[in-house]
């Protein structure tokens, strides 16, 4: 998952949640609270996905099926 793509998606989702909350509650503070809650939930989900990628890669290396050149430095191409 690309981080810039995630940021655009998170921003769009947050704006939609804020607008929806404002329409439903007619309160800026309620809309702000829901938007912050949406951002926190999305960030927790993103961190969970990154951790899952790291765990899966380490499990693949343990099984010997990883296609990583052990002579090269760490490659973070999965995290862009």
mmCIF file of C-alpha atoms in Angstrom:
data_model
loop_
_atom_site.group_PDB
_atom_site.id
_atom_site.type_symbol
_atom_site.label_atom_id
_atom_site.label_comp_id
_atom_site.label_asym_id
_atom_site.label_seq_id
_atom_site.Cartn_x
_atom_site.Cartn_y
_atom_site.Cartn_z
ATOM 1 C CA UNK A 1 0.000 0.000 0.000
ATOM 2 C CA UNK A 2 1.466 3.331 -1.049
ATOM 3 C CA UNK A 3 1.602 5.980 1.663
ATOM 4 C CA UNK A 4 0.654 8.954 -0.573
ATOM 5 C CA UNK A 5 -2.361 7.014 -1.848
ATOM 6 C CA UNK A 6 -3.305 6.251 1.750
ATOM 7 C CA UNK A 7 -3.043 9.930 2.700
ATOM 8 C CA UNK A 8 -5.367 10.988 -0.119
ATOM 9 C CA UNK A 9 -7.864 8.286 0.821
ATOM 10 C CA UNK A 10 -7.676 9.129 4.515
ATOM 11 C CA UNK A 11 -8.177 12.827 3.815
ATOM 12 C CA UNK A 12 -11.178 12.194 1.567
ATOM 13 C CA UNK A 13 -12.731 9.822 4.104
ATOM 14 C CA UNK A 14 -12.177 12.301 6.930
ATOM 15 C CA UNK A 15 -13.817 15.118 4.958
ATOM 16 C CA UNK A 16 -16.813 12.915 4.124
ATOM 17 C CA UNK A 17 -17.189 11.870 7.769
ATOM 18 C CA UNK A 18 -16.925 15.475 8.954
ATOM 19 C CA UNK A 19 -19.558 16.676 6.465
ATOM 20 C CA UNK A 20 -21.875 13.799 7.333
ATOM 21 C CA UNK A 21 -21.485 14.419 11.081
ATOM 22 C CA UNK A 22 -22.148 18.137 10.636
ATOM 23 C CA UNK A 23 -25.298 17.470 8.603
ATOM 24 C CA UNK A 24 -26.582 14.987 11.191
ATOM 25 C CA UNK A 25 -25.676 16.880 14.374
ATOM 26 C CA UNK A 26 -25.521 20.510 13.169
ATOM 27 C CA UNK A 27 -22.474 21.031 15.354
ATOM 28 C CA UNK A 28 -18.941 21.887 14.293
ATOM 29 C CA UNK A 29 -17.552 20.274 17.458
ATOM 30 C CA UNK A 30 -19.350 16.987 16.838
ATOM 31 C CA UNK A 31 -18.131 16.976 13.240
ATOM 32 C CA UNK A 32 -14.575 17.666 14.400
ATOM 33 C CA UNK A 33 -14.769 14.871 16.971
ATOM 34 C CA UNK A 34 -16.012 12.351 14.423
ATOM 35 C CA UNK A 35 -13.344 13.435 11.930
ATOM 36 C CA UNK A 36 -10.594 12.958 14.527
ATOM 37 C CA UNK A 37 -12.020 9.566 15.467
ATOM 38 C CA UNK A 38 -12.058 8.547 11.788
ATOM 39 C CA UNK A 39 -8.414 9.593 11.391
ATOM 40 C CA UNK A 40 -7.369 7.603 14.453
ATOM 41 C CA UNK A 41 -9.184 4.477 13.273
ATOM 42 C CA UNK A 42 -7.650 4.771 9.800
ATOM 43 C CA UNK A 43 -4.142 5.253 11.221
ATOM 44 C CA UNK A 44 -4.500 2.215 13.488
ATOM 45 C CA UNK A 45 -5.627 0.182 10.486
ATOM 46 C CA UNK A 46 -2.691 1.391 8.393
ATOM 47 C CA UNK A 47 -0.176 0.553 11.117
ATOM 48 C CA UNK A 48 -1.785 -2.884 11.424
ATOM 49 C CA UNK A 49 -1.353 -3.489 7.702
ATOM 50 C CA UNK A 50 2.303 -2.415 7.797
ATOM 51 C CA UNK A 51 2.963 -4.719 10.764
ATOM 52 C CA UNK A 52 1.276 -7.555 8.857
ATOM 53 C CA UNK A 53 3.556 -6.926 5.864
ATOM 54 C CA UNK A 54 6.626 -7.049 8.095
ATOM 55 C CA UNK A 55 5.508 -10.248 9.842
ATOM 56 C CA UNK A 56 4.686 -11.970 6.555
ATOM 57 C CA UNK A 57 8.085 -11.028 5.137
ATOM 58 C CA UNK A 58 9.911 -12.384 8.191
ATOM 59 C CA UNK A 59 7.876 -15.607 8.031
ATOM 60 C CA UNK A 60 8.770 -15.993 4.345
ATOM 61 C CA UNK A 61 12.451 -15.489 5.141
ATOM 62 C CA UNK A 62 12.249 -18.123 7.880
ATOM 63 C CA UNK A 63 10.689 -20.557 5.414
ATOM 64 C CA UNK A 64 13.402 -19.808 2.850
ATOM 65 C CA UNK A 65 10.974 -18.603 0.186
ATOM 66 C CA UNK A 66 11.923 -14.925 0.260
ATOM 67 C CA UNK A 67 13.406 -13.428 -2.865
ATOM 68 C CA UNK A 68 15.615 -10.966 -1.015
ATOM 69 C CA UNK A 69 19.292 -10.640 -1.793
ATOM 70 C CA UNK A 70 20.957 -11.042 1.582
ATOM 71 C CA UNK A 71 24.075 -9.173 0.402
ATOM 72 C CA UNK A 72 22.155 -5.971 -0.332
ATOM 73 C CA UNK A 73 21.032 -3.471 2.306
ATOM 74 C CA UNK A 74 17.465 -3.436 3.549
ATOM 75 C CA UNK A 75 14.935 -2.709 0.838
ATOM 76 C CA UNK A 76 11.759 -0.819 1.761
ATOM 77 C CA UNK A 77 10.048 -1.004 -1.615
ATOM 78 C CA UNK A 78 6.869 -2.485 -0.051
ATOM 79 C CA UNK A 79 6.372 0.602 2.076
ATOM 80 C CA UNK A 80 6.257 3.276 -0.624
#
